[in-house]
């Protein structure tokens, strides 16, 4: 009896949403206390957090080929080596297989952290360096001007990732990142102001700093081509209780905000990075001739074709119909022959009607929707277009009507001429006849 | 210069209307009609382009063929040429003309598309 009950419990337990399993790696378990508000907000949203010290020798991400966690939080900036089966390669493979990662660094980041972030497309400054801003530091700064105030104006234009921009400014104390501007997948979520730079606070500056001005990225994000998301913050203190509840005021004069915007931003960021927000998927795709309902085997050139696609968005664990005005459809045979905008109907389905071009061949109906903050949406459907059959051409060509007319007039002319010619009598013949 | 050309043309016209039998004049009028149709067709093709080329060829050949056959009929019917066409009577000439036209129009209708 007990066996049956335990079996049922196990069965039910396996249905717990596996997307919320999160492994949190910490330098020391004190971080669990100093960042309690952040972790509580995650558990309130349904995430099951597993806290482990980063050098635990039993660390494992996957068992029997299946990942135990969907998300990874690395709050261990000074790690020298991962414990257990974890390594930079294992973490990179985790992202390649679709896992999401939230990483926080600090001024004393270990080299392992540098390797992981390098795999994701960002460069962390060297050991001991911090972001320094002599004009935008907080009143509570210790004197080195490393506790800086980042304005909401330095946030990326992406409400999907950062929420609304109407929060208080952010407090930041940590190292700076640089992101390759050529990389199309990397997003600079929060940059420092143009007066900031990243260098060791105690050393005189003898060489060009790692990052200067707006190039100094405080929080960076990556959405990989398989839609896995990685967010790297240069400051572990950004997520701390101290910074969440601290008032913000620039030391060189500025408005005092009773509470920093750190908690709001971290909530939006975790929503985005753990795939609660900004996730799209393609539902049903169908195409048919205008006026019909079923998909034909093939189309003929210059026919009217209707394309329908269902796109859904994840909202609070439910898939709801998506709404956008800029989704395009391409009708491609090596080059796009037709490119139109899909309009949303009342039933939530995006559709469009267009005329197939005068060229036959094998085409693809492609929808490629790439927008900042949303997962990459790709859909391709193959369709064959045949040329006109022998009987589908016009019977009489309008521009050849003069030729038809002349041929018939020649025939008519012969007929009239031969009648006249045969019945023709000259005056002499008439006279002869009448004699 | 122009005076001599106009006088030549006027003299030609006068001689033509006096000496040509009416039957030949009938054939000449018919020939002129075919010529006009052919020229109009050719100009149309030059303007519009050769798109249904088979239709153009067919219509044009119909004109040219009819012209040639009518010219042959005129030759055989002309009393001045009686010496060269002894074995061919008027009726035979006309019958040949009609038969050749049948073949011509059959071909034209086939090719005109």
Short mmCIF file of C-alpha atoms in Angstrom, two decimals:
data_model
loop_
_atom_site.label_atom_id
_atom_site.label_comp_id
_atom_site.label_asym_id
_atom_site.label_seq_id
_atom_site.Cartn_x
_atom_site.Cartn_y
_atom_site.Cartn_z
CA UNK A 1 0.00 0.00 0.00
CA UNK A 2 2.74 2.40 1.01
CA UNK A 3 4.58 1.40 -2.10
CA UNK A 4 1.64 2.40 -4.30
CA UNK A 5 1.32 5.74 -2.54
CA UNK A 6 5.00 6.49 -2.89
CA UNK A 7 4.82 5.48 -6.54
CA UNK A 8 1.92 7.90 -7.13
CA UNK A 9 3.77 10.67 -5.34
CA UNK A 10 6.84 10.06 -7.45
CA UNK A 11 4.73 10.12 -10.60
CA UNK A 12 3.15 13.42 -9.59
CA UNK A 13 6.52 14.82 -8.64
CA UNK A 14 7.82 14.16 -12.14
CA UNK A 15 5.12 16.41 -13.53
CA UNK A 16 6.45 19.43 -11.67
CA UNK A 17 7.42 21.96 -14.26
CA UNK A 18 10.91 20.94 -15.24
CA UNK A 19 11.52 24.39 -16.72
CA UNK A 20 11.86 25.88 -13.25
CA UNK A 21 14.65 23.66 -11.98
CA UNK A 22 17.53 26.00 -11.22
CA UNK A 23 21.00 25.25 -9.91
CA UNK A 24 22.58 28.13 -7.96
CA UNK A 25 26.36 28.00 -7.54
CA UNK A 26 27.75 30.13 -4.71
CA UNK A 27 31.24 31.04 -3.55
CA UNK A 28 30.13 30.66 0.00
CA UNK A 29 26.75 29.98 1.49
CA UNK A 30 26.68 33.44 3.08
CA UNK A 31 25.60 34.74 -0.32
CA UNK A 32 22.32 32.93 0.23
CA UNK A 33 21.67 35.33 3.10
CA UNK A 34 23.06 38.51 1.59
CA UNK A 35 20.94 38.01 -1.53
CA UNK A 36 17.86 36.65 0.18
CA UNK A 37 15.38 39.07 -1.43
CA UNK A 38 16.56 38.06 -4.90
CA UNK A 39 16.29 34.32 -4.20
CA UNK A 40 12.94 34.70 -2.48
CA UNK A 41 11.51 36.51 -5.50
CA UNK A 42 12.64 33.59 -7.66
CA UNK A 43 11.08 30.94 -5.45
CA UNK A 44 7.90 33.03 -5.29
CA UNK A 45 7.68 32.78 -9.06
CA UNK A 46 7.79 29.02 -8.89
CA UNK A 47 11.47 28.26 -9.39
CA UNK A 48 12.93 25.40 -7.40
CA UNK A 49 16.42 26.56 -6.45
CA UNK A 50 19.15 24.11 -5.51
CA UNK A 51 22.03 25.89 -3.70
CA UNK A 52 25.44 24.33 -3.97
CA UNK A 53 28.95 25.57 -3.22
CA UNK A 54 30.80 25.94 -6.50
CA UNK A 55 33.63 23.58 -5.52
CA UNK A 56 31.31 20.82 -4.34
CA UNK A 57 32.71 17.58 -5.69
CA UNK A 58 29.28 16.15 -6.38
CA UNK A 59 28.24 18.83 -8.84
CA UNK A 60 26.53 17.40 -11.89
CA UNK A 61 24.35 19.06 -14.52
CA UNK A 62 23.15 15.99 -16.37
CA UNK A 63 22.34 12.47 -15.32
CA UNK A 64 21.90 9.59 -17.75
CA UNK A 65 21.97 12.02 -20.66
CA UNK A 66 19.17 14.21 -19.29
CA UNK A 67 19.77 17.64 -17.79
CA UNK A 68 18.67 17.97 -14.19
CA UNK A 69 18.32 21.73 -14.45
CA UNK A 70 16.98 24.10 -17.06
CA UNK A 71 18.62 27.21 -15.61
CA UNK A 72 21.94 27.94 -13.98
CA UNK A 73 22.81 30.84 -11.68
CA UNK A 74 26.53 31.37 -11.11
CA UNK A 75 26.97 33.77 -8.20
CA UNK A 76 30.58 32.74 -7.63
CA UNK A 77 32.83 35.34 -9.22
CA UNK A 78 36.06 34.28 -7.56
CA UNK A 79 35.84 30.61 -8.49
CA UNK A 80 39.15 29.07 -9.56
CA UNK A 81 37.90 25.67 -10.57
CA UNK A 82 34.52 24.05 -10.70
CA UNK A 83 33.83 21.01 -8.58
CA UNK A 84 32.36 17.71 -9.66
CA UNK A 85 31.74 17.22 -13.35
CA UNK A 86 31.30 20.92 -14.03
CA UNK A 87 33.77 22.75 -16.21
CA UNK A 88 33.80 25.53 -18.78
CA UNK A 89 33.13 22.95 -21.50
CA UNK A 90 30.24 21.43 -19.55
CA UNK A 91 28.69 24.85 -19.06
CA UNK A 92 29.15 25.77 -22.72
CA UNK A 93 27.54 22.49 -23.69
CA UNK A 94 24.72 23.31 -21.31
CA UNK A 95 24.03 26.51 -23.26
CA UNK A 96 24.36 24.67 -26.58
CA UNK A 97 21.70 22.25 -25.39
CA UNK A 98 19.32 25.07 -24.54
CA UNK A 99 20.01 25.92 -20.91
CA UNK A 100 19.87 29.50 -19.63
CA UNK A 101 22.55 31.05 -17.43
CA UNK A 102 22.71 34.09 -15.17
CA UNK A 103 26.29 34.98 -14.20
CA UNK A 104 27.45 37.64 -11.80
CA UNK A 105 31.06 38.80 -11.61
CA UNK A 106 32.87 41.17 -9.32
CA UNK A 107 36.16 43.03 -9.06
CA UNK A 108 37.96 39.83 -8.09
CA UNK A 109 36.68 37.56 -10.80
CA UNK A 110 38.49 34.29 -11.38
CA UNK A 111 39.87 33.24 -14.74
CA UNK A 112 37.27 30.53 -15.05
CA UNK A 113 34.60 33.19 -15.17
CA UNK A 114 36.56 34.96 -17.88
CA UNK A 115 36.60 31.78 -19.93
CA UNK A 116 32.87 31.23 -19.61
CA UNK A 117 32.00 34.79 -20.57
CA UNK A 118 34.47 34.68 -23.46
CA UNK A 119 32.55 31.69 -24.82
CA UNK A 120 29.43 33.82 -24.68
CA UNK A 121 30.94 36.76 -26.50
CA UNK A 122 31.97 39.13 -23.68
CA UNK A 123 35.33 40.05 -22.20
CA UNK A 124 35.66 40.60 -18.48
CA UNK A 125 38.37 42.96 -17.25
CA UNK A 126 41.37 41.60 -15.39
CA UNK A 127 41.60 40.67 -11.71
CA UNK A 128 41.19 43.63 -9.39
CA UNK A 129 39.75 46.01 -11.95
CA UNK A 130 36.51 47.83 -11.25
CA UNK A 131 34.27 50.27 -13.06
CA UNK A 132 35.17 53.75 -11.87
CA UNK A 133 33.12 56.85 -12.52
CA UNK A 134 34.32 60.05 -10.92
CA UNK A 135 31.17 61.95 -11.85
CA UNK A 136 28.40 59.45 -11.22
CA UNK A 137 29.25 57.75 -7.94
CA UNK A 138 26.82 57.24 -5.11
CA UNK A 139 26.93 59.15 -1.79
CA UNK A 140 27.56 55.89 0.02
CA UNK A 141 30.72 55.19 -1.94
CA UNK A 142 33.79 54.21 0.11
CA UNK A 143 36.03 56.77 -1.53
CA UNK A 144 37.30 54.93 -4.59
CA UNK A 145 34.29 56.01 -6.71
CA UNK A 146 33.53 52.40 -7.59
CA UNK A 147 29.95 52.33 -6.33
CA UNK A 148 28.45 54.00 -9.31
CA UNK A 149 24.98 55.13 -10.24
CA UNK A 150 23.76 54.00 -13.65
CA UNK A 151 20.91 55.96 -15.16
CA UNK A 152 17.91 54.30 -16.77
CA UNK A 153 18.87 56.19 -19.93
CA UNK A 154 21.78 53.76 -20.32
CA UNK A 155 19.42 50.80 -20.63
CA UNK A 156 18.91 49.04 -23.96
CA UNK A 157 15.68 49.81 -25.83
CA UNK A 158 13.99 46.49 -25.18
CA UNK A 159 11.02 46.39 -22.79
CA UNK A 160 11.03 42.64 -23.22
CA UNK A 161 14.38 42.41 -21.40
CA UNK A 162 14.46 45.39 -19.02
CA UNK A 163 10.80 46.12 -18.35
CA UNK A 164 9.70 49.71 -18.26
CA UNK A 165 12.42 52.32 -18.05
CA UNK A 166 10.59 54.39 -15.47
CA UNK A 167 12.46 53.00 -12.46
CA UNK A 168 14.99 54.67 -10.22
CA UNK A 169 18.65 54.61 -11.25
CA UNK A 170 20.73 51.53 -10.49
CA UNK A 171 23.59 50.97 -8.06
CA UNK A 172 26.54 49.03 -9.39
CA UNK A 173 29.85 47.98 -7.91
CA UNK A 174 31.96 45.56 -9.87
CA UNK A 175 33.93 44.93 -13.02
CA UNK A 176 33.21 46.06 -16.54
CA UNK A 177 32.58 43.97 -19.63
CA UNK A 178 33.16 44.67 -23.25
CA UNK A 179 31.05 43.17 -25.97
CA UNK A 180 32.04 42.75 -29.61
CA UNK A 181 29.92 45.20 -31.55
CA UNK A 182 30.09 43.00 -34.66
CA UNK A 183 28.41 40.11 -32.87
CA UNK A 184 24.72 40.12 -33.87
CA UNK A 185 23.60 37.97 -30.97
CA UNK A 186 25.03 40.08 -28.13
CA UNK A 187 23.00 42.78 -26.39
CA UNK A 188 24.38 45.53 -24.16
CA UNK A 189 21.64 45.68 -21.57
CA UNK A 190 23.13 48.33 -19.25
CA UNK A 191 26.12 50.44 -20.14
CA UNK A 192 28.01 52.89 -17.99
CA UNK A 193 27.84 56.60 -18.67
CA UNK A 194 30.38 58.27 -20.92
CA UNK A 195 32.50 59.39 -17.93
CA UNK A 196 33.15 55.85 -16.69
CA UNK A 197 36.11 53.57 -17.27
CA UNK A 198 37.28 50.20 -16.04
CA UNK A 199 40.68 49.94 -14.32
CA UNK A 200 42.36 48.89 -11.07
CA UNK A 201 41.28 51.61 -8.57
CA UNK A 202 44.63 51.75 -6.78
CA UNK A 203 47.05 51.72 -9.71
CA UNK A 204 48.06 54.81 -11.67
CA UNK A 205 46.84 54.57 -15.20
CA UNK A 206 49.72 53.71 -17.49
CA UNK A 207 47.96 51.99 -20.37
CA UNK A 208 44.65 52.35 -22.13
CA UNK A 209 41.85 51.01 -19.93
CA UNK A 210 40.03 47.82 -20.84
CA UNK A 211 36.78 49.69 -21.31
CA UNK A 212 36.07 53.39 -21.58
CA UNK A 213 32.89 55.43 -21.50
CA UNK A 214 29.80 53.98 -23.08
CA UNK A 215 31.74 50.94 -24.25
CA UNK A 216 31.84 49.78 -20.64
CA UNK A 217 29.04 47.28 -20.38
CA UNK A 218 27.71 46.69 -16.88
CA UNK A 219 25.14 44.04 -17.76
CA UNK A 220 25.30 42.13 -21.04
CA UNK A 221 23.01 39.53 -22.56
CA UNK A 222 23.22 36.92 -25.28
CA UNK A 223 20.48 35.03 -27.06
CA UNK A 224 22.12 32.10 -28.84
CA UNK A 225 20.86 30.78 -32.15
CA UNK A 226 19.14 27.91 -30.36
CA UNK A 227 17.34 30.58 -28.24
CA UNK A 228 19.30 29.81 -25.05
CA UNK A 229 19.78 32.99 -23.03
CA UNK A 230 22.77 34.16 -21.02
CA UNK A 231 22.94 37.31 -18.87
CA UNK A 232 26.27 38.41 -17.42
CA UNK A 233 26.37 41.13 -14.78
CA UNK A 234 29.69 42.64 -13.81
CA UNK A 235 28.51 43.07 -10.23
CA UNK A 236 27.34 40.43 -7.75
CA UNK A 237 26.40 43.26 -5.40
CA UNK A 238 23.85 44.43 -7.97
CA UNK A 239 21.59 41.60 -6.78
CA UNK A 240 22.36 41.98 -3.08
CA UNK A 241 19.79 42.95 -0.44
CA UNK A 242 21.96 45.92 0.45
CA UNK A 243 21.69 47.41 -3.03
CA UNK A 244 18.03 46.44 -3.48
CA UNK A 245 16.92 48.44 -0.44
CA UNK A 246 19.46 51.24 -0.55
CA UNK A 247 18.51 54.81 -1.52
CA UNK A 248 20.29 56.25 -4.53
CA UNK A 249 21.80 59.68 -4.82
CA UNK A 250 24.69 60.90 -6.90
CA UNK A 251 27.38 62.39 -4.67
CA UNK A 252 27.93 65.36 -6.98
CA UNK A 253 24.37 66.52 -6.63
CA UNK A 254 21.24 64.88 -7.93
CA UNK A 255 17.82 63.72 -7.00
CA UNK A 256 17.54 61.34 -4.08
CA UNK A 257 15.59 58.20 -4.81
CA UNK A 258 14.37 56.31 -1.73
CA UNK A 259 15.00 52.94 -3.32
CA UNK A 260 17.22 51.89 -6.17
CA UNK A 261 15.82 50.34 -9.32
CA UNK A 262 17.98 47.22 -8.89
CA UNK A 263 15.17 44.94 -7.78
CA UNK A 264 12.89 45.93 -10.68
CA UNK A 265 15.63 45.43 -13.22
CA UNK A 266 16.73 42.10 -11.76
CA UNK A 267 13.14 40.88 -11.86
CA UNK A 268 12.78 41.83 -15.55
CA UNK A 269 16.16 40.31 -16.34
CA UNK A 270 15.40 37.02 -14.64
CA UNK A 271 12.04 36.89 -16.36
CA UNK A 272 13.79 37.26 -19.68
CA UNK A 273 16.76 35.01 -19.09
CA UNK A 274 14.75 32.12 -17.62
CA UNK A 275 12.38 32.22 -20.60
CA UNK A 276 9.26 33.49 -18.92
CA UNK A 277 9.09 36.52 -21.16
CA UNK A 278 9.64 37.04 -24.85
CA UNK A 279 9.19 33.43 -25.97
CA UNK A 280 7.45 32.80 -29.27
CA UNK A 281 6.56 29.69 -31.17
CA UNK A 282 4.98 28.83 -34.51
CA UNK A 283 1.70 26.94 -34.41
CA UNK A 284 -0.05 25.77 -37.53
CA UNK A 285 1.10 26.83 -41.00
CA UNK A 286 -1.21 26.44 -43.96
CA UNK A 287 -1.46 27.67 -47.51
CA UNK A 288 -4.05 27.30 -50.23
CA UNK A 289 -5.39 28.90 -53.40
CA UNK A 290 -7.58 31.95 -52.89
CA UNK A 291 -11.14 30.76 -52.55
CA UNK A 292 -10.28 27.20 -51.62
CA UNK A 293 -9.67 25.55 -48.26
CA UNK A 294 -7.30 22.64 -48.80
CA UNK A 295 -3.64 22.76 -49.72
CA UNK A 296 -3.23 21.70 -53.34
CA UNK A 297 -0.42 19.43 -54.49
CA UNK A 298 1.06 22.18 -56.62
CA UNK A 299 0.34 25.73 -57.73
CA UNK A 300 0.38 27.28 -61.20
CA UNK A 301 2.10 30.55 -62.06
CA UNK A 302 0.10 33.77 -61.66
CA UNK A 303 -2.42 32.24 -59.28
CA UNK A 304 -3.55 33.93 -56.09
CA UNK A 305 -2.32 32.21 -52.97
CA UNK A 306 -3.27 32.62 -49.31
CA UNK A 307 -0.79 31.90 -46.50
CA UNK A 308 -1.76 31.49 -42.86
CA UNK A 309 0.43 31.08 -39.82
CA UNK A 310 -0.32 30.88 -36.11
CA UNK A 311 2.22 32.49 -33.82
CA UNK A 312 1.91 32.11 -30.08
CA UNK A 313 3.58 33.86 -27.17
CA UNK A 314 4.25 32.46 -23.73
CA UNK A 315 2.47 34.49 -21.09
CA UNK A 316 2.38 33.24 -17.49
CA UNK A 317 2.95 29.65 -18.53
CA UNK A 318 0.19 29.75 -21.14
CA UNK A 319 0.49 30.10 -24.88
CA UNK A 320 -1.60 33.02 -26.13
CA UNK A 321 -1.91 34.37 -29.69
CA UNK A 322 0.81 36.87 -30.50
CA UNK A 323 0.20 40.32 -31.95
CA UNK A 324 2.64 42.26 -34.10
CA UNK A 325 2.40 44.46 -37.16
CA UNK A 326 5.76 43.77 -38.72
CA UNK A 327 5.93 40.07 -39.46
CA UNK A 328 6.96 39.51 -43.06
CA UNK A 329 6.50 36.61 -45.42
CA UNK A 330 9.03 35.88 -48.16
CA UNK A 331 8.29 33.77 -51.22
CA UNK A 332 11.77 32.63 -52.12
CA UNK A 333 13.25 30.66 -54.96
CA UNK A 334 16.93 31.39 -54.26
CA UNK A 335 15.98 35.09 -54.36
CA UNK A 336 12.79 36.41 -52.81
CA UNK A 337 10.20 37.03 -55.50
CA UNK A 338 7.50 38.31 -53.17
CA UNK A 339 7.86 39.97 -49.77
CA UNK A 340 4.67 41.01 -47.97
CA UNK A 341 3.55 41.88 -44.46
CA UNK A 342 1.33 39.44 -42.61
CA UNK A 343 -1.79 40.94 -41.10
CA UNK A 344 -3.46 39.53 -38.03
CA UNK A 345 -7.03 38.40 -38.44
CA UNK A 346 -9.71 38.44 -35.76
CA UNK A 347 -9.02 34.80 -34.90
CA UNK A 348 -5.36 35.56 -34.08
CA UNK A 349 -4.04 33.94 -37.26
CA UNK A 350 -1.60 35.91 -39.42
CA UNK A 351 -2.49 35.71 -43.09
CA UNK A 352 -1.76 37.33 -46.39
CA UNK A 353 -2.82 36.92 -50.01
CA UNK A 354 -0.51 37.49 -52.92
CA UNK A 355 -0.05 36.62 -56.58
CA UNK A 356 2.44 33.93 -57.46
CA UNK A 357 5.00 35.40 -59.91
CA UNK A 358 5.28 34.51 -63.57
CA UNK A 359 8.23 32.18 -62.87
CA UNK A 360 7.83 28.48 -62.22
CA UNK A 361 9.97 26.41 -59.86
CA UNK A 362 10.21 25.19 -56.29
CA UNK A 363 9.65 27.97 -53.77
CA UNK A 364 9.81 28.33 -50.01
CA UNK A 365 7.39 30.33 -47.93
CA UNK A 366 9.67 31.81 -45.29
CA UNK A 367 8.82 33.65 -42.11
CA UNK A 368 11.93 34.91 -40.35
CA UNK A 369 11.09 37.08 -37.33
CA UNK A 370 14.10 38.35 -35.40
CA UNK A 371 13.43 41.10 -32.86
CA UNK A 372 15.39 42.21 -29.82
CA UNK A 373 14.18 40.35 -26.76
CA UNK A 374 12.14 37.71 -28.57
CA UNK A 375 13.23 34.21 -29.46
CA UNK A 376 14.19 33.74 -33.10
CA UNK A 377 11.20 32.63 -35.14
CA UNK A 378 11.87 30.66 -38.31
CA UNK A 379 9.41 28.81 -40.47
CA UNK A 380 9.95 27.52 -44.01
CA UNK A 381 7.39 25.62 -46.09
CA UNK A 382 8.19 24.24 -49.52
CA UNK A 383 5.78 24.68 -52.41
CA UNK A 384 6.04 23.79 -56.09
CA UNK A 385 4.80 26.10 -58.84
CA UNK A 386 4.17 24.70 -62.30
CA UNK A 387 4.06 26.52 -65.64
CA UNK A 388 0.80 26.84 -67.60
CA UNK A 389 -0.60 23.75 -69.24
CA UNK A 390 -1.06 23.68 -72.99
CA UNK A 391 -4.75 24.36 -72.65
CA UNK A 392 -4.34 27.24 -70.18
CA UNK A 393 -2.94 29.74 -72.66
CA UNK A 394 -5.32 32.18 -74.43
CA UNK A 395 -6.70 30.75 -77.65
CA UNK A 396 -6.40 33.88 -79.76
CA UNK A 397 -3.64 36.40 -79.18
CA UNK A 398 -4.91 39.96 -79.24
CA UNK A 399 -1.81 41.42 -80.83
CA UNK A 400 -2.15 38.97 -83.73
CA UNK A 401 -5.67 40.11 -84.70
CA UNK A 402 -4.39 42.10 -87.74
CA UNK A 403 -2.72 38.96 -89.07
CA UNK A 404 -5.88 36.93 -88.60
CA UNK A 405 -7.80 39.71 -90.35
CA UNK A 406 -5.43 39.81 -93.32
CA UNK A 407 -5.47 36.02 -93.82
CA UNK A 408 -9.27 35.98 -93.85
CA UNK A 409 -9.42 39.04 -96.08
CA UNK A 410 -7.14 37.32 -98.57
CA UNK A 411 -9.54 34.38 -98.68
CA UNK A 412 -12.49 36.71 -99.06
CA UNK A 413 -10.61 38.65 -101.71
CA UNK A 414 -10.01 35.53 -103.79
CA UNK A 415 -13.69 34.64 -103.57
CA UNK A 416 -14.90 38.09 -104.64
CA UNK A 417 -12.26 38.37 -107.35
CA UNK A 418 -13.07 35.01 -108.86
CA UNK A 419 -16.80 35.84 -109.01
CA UNK A 420 -16.05 39.14 -110.76
CA UNK A 421 -13.46 37.58 -113.05
CA UNK A 422 -15.70 34.76 -114.21
CA UNK A 423 -18.81 36.87 -114.78
CA UNK A 424 -16.97 39.75 -116.35
CA UNK A 425 -18.03 40.68 -119.88
CA UNK A 426 -16.52 43.50 -121.92
CA UNK A 427 -18.74 45.78 -123.99
CA UNK A 428 -17.82 43.85 -127.16
CA UNK A 429 -18.81 40.54 -125.64
CA UNK A 430 -22.11 42.01 -124.46
CA UNK A 431 -22.75 43.30 -127.97
CA UNK A 432 -21.81 39.93 -129.48
CA UNK A 433 -24.15 38.15 -127.12
CA UNK A 434 -27.02 40.41 -127.86
CA UNK A 435 -26.59 39.98 -131.59
CA UNK B 1 14.13 66.66 -113.27
CA UNK B 2 10.77 66.45 -111.49
CA UNK B 3 9.07 67.68 -114.61
CA UNK B 4 10.36 64.71 -116.58
CA UNK B 5 9.35 62.22 -113.86
CA UNK B 6 5.80 63.59 -113.62
CA UNK B 7 5.48 63.62 -117.42
CA UNK B 8 6.69 59.99 -117.57
CA UNK B 9 4.19 58.94 -114.91
CA UNK B 10 1.34 60.81 -116.63
CA UNK B 11 2.19 59.26 -120.02
CA UNK B 12 2.44 55.80 -118.42
CA UNK B 13 -0.96 56.19 -116.79
CA UNK B 14 -2.53 57.36 -120.08
CA UNK B 15 -1.06 54.50 -122.07
CA UNK B 16 -2.07 52.02 -119.41
CA UNK B 17 -5.70 53.10 -119.31
CA UNK B 18 -5.93 53.03 -123.11
CA UNK B 19 -4.13 49.87 -124.08
CA UNK B 20 -4.88 47.45 -121.23
CA UNK B 21 -7.93 45.22 -121.58
CA UNK B 22 -10.46 45.57 -118.72
CA UNK B 23 -9.98 42.02 -117.55
CA UNK B 24 -6.34 42.74 -116.84
CA UNK B 25 -7.30 45.96 -115.13
CA UNK B 26 -9.49 43.92 -112.78
CA UNK B 27 -6.58 41.68 -111.93
CA UNK B 28 -4.38 44.77 -111.42
CA UNK B 29 -6.89 46.28 -108.99
CA UNK B 30 -6.94 43.00 -107.05
CA UNK B 31 -3.14 42.97 -107.00
CA UNK B 32 -3.07 46.51 -105.67
CA UNK B 33 -5.44 45.54 -102.85
CA UNK B 34 -3.19 42.60 -101.90
CA UNK B 35 -0.15 44.87 -101.99
CA UNK B 36 -1.80 47.37 -99.62
CA UNK B 37 -2.77 44.64 -97.16
CA UNK B 38 0.76 43.26 -97.21
CA UNK B 39 2.36 46.66 -96.62
CA UNK B 40 0.00 47.47 -93.73
CA UNK B 41 0.79 44.14 -92.07
CA UNK B 42 4.51 44.62 -92.41
CA UNK B 43 4.36 48.13 -90.93
CA UNK B 44 2.27 46.82 -88.02
CA UNK B 45 4.87 44.17 -87.34
CA UNK B 46 7.67 46.75 -87.43
CA UNK B 47 5.79 48.90 -84.90
CA UNK B 48 4.48 46.31 -82.50
CA UNK B 49 7.24 43.72 -82.70
CA UNK B 50 7.32 40.14 -83.84
CA UNK B 51 5.56 38.66 -80.83
CA UNK B 52 3.43 35.92 -82.36
CA UNK B 53 5.97 35.47 -85.13
CA UNK B 54 4.16 32.52 -86.61
CA UNK B 55 1.00 34.60 -86.98
CA UNK B 56 2.94 37.40 -88.66
CA UNK B 57 4.63 35.03 -91.08
CA UNK B 58 1.40 33.29 -91.86
CA UNK B 59 -0.50 36.51 -92.55
CA UNK B 60 2.34 37.97 -94.60
CA UNK B 61 2.89 34.83 -96.64
CA UNK B 62 -0.83 34.73 -97.31
CA UNK B 63 -0.53 38.18 -98.92
CA UNK B 64 2.66 37.39 -100.78
CA UNK B 65 1.33 34.05 -102.04
CA UNK B 66 -1.92 35.58 -103.21
CA UNK B 67 0.04 38.30 -105.00
CA UNK B 68 2.23 35.79 -106.79
CA UNK B 69 -0.70 33.61 -107.83
CA UNK B 70 -2.67 36.60 -109.12
CA UNK B 71 0.38 37.80 -111.03
CA UNK B 72 0.72 34.33 -112.62
CA UNK B 73 -2.95 34.39 -113.58
CA UNK B 74 -2.46 37.78 -115.18
CA UNK B 75 0.47 36.47 -117.20
CA UNK B 76 -1.44 33.47 -118.44
CA UNK B 77 -4.59 35.44 -119.25
CA UNK B 78 -2.88 38.32 -121.08
CA UNK B 79 -3.68 37.99 -124.79
CA UNK B 80 -0.24 39.40 -125.71
CA UNK B 81 1.43 36.34 -124.15
CA UNK B 82 -0.67 33.88 -126.11
CA UNK B 83 2.38 32.66 -127.95
CA UNK B 84 4.10 31.39 -124.78
CA UNK B 85 1.07 29.70 -123.22
CA UNK B 86 -0.37 27.77 -126.19
CA UNK B 87 -1.34 24.67 -124.34
CA UNK B 88 -2.92 26.46 -121.41
CA UNK B 89 -6.40 27.73 -121.97
CA UNK B 90 -8.07 30.48 -119.92
CA UNK B 91 -10.11 28.00 -117.97
CA UNK B 92 -7.07 25.86 -117.18
CA UNK B 93 -5.23 28.96 -115.93
CA UNK B 94 -8.10 29.90 -113.64
CA UNK B 95 -8.46 26.34 -112.35
CA UNK B 96 -4.74 26.26 -111.49
CA UNK B 97 -5.16 29.60 -109.73
CA UNK B 98 -8.00 28.33 -107.57
CA UNK B 99 -6.27 25.04 -106.74
CA UNK B 100 -3.08 26.79 -105.69
CA UNK B 101 -5.12 29.15 -103.50
CA UNK B 102 -6.71 26.18 -101.75
CA UNK B 103 -3.29 24.84 -100.83
CA UNK B 104 -2.09 28.31 -99.80
CA UNK B 105 -5.00 29.01 -97.47
CA UNK B 106 -4.86 25.55 -95.93
CA UNK B 107 -1.22 26.17 -95.03
CA UNK B 108 -1.93 29.68 -93.77
CA UNK B 109 -4.74 28.55 -91.46
CA UNK B 110 -2.58 25.80 -90.09
CA UNK B 111 0.37 28.03 -89.36
CA UNK B 112 -1.43 31.07 -88.06
CA UNK B 113 -2.08 29.39 -84.67
#
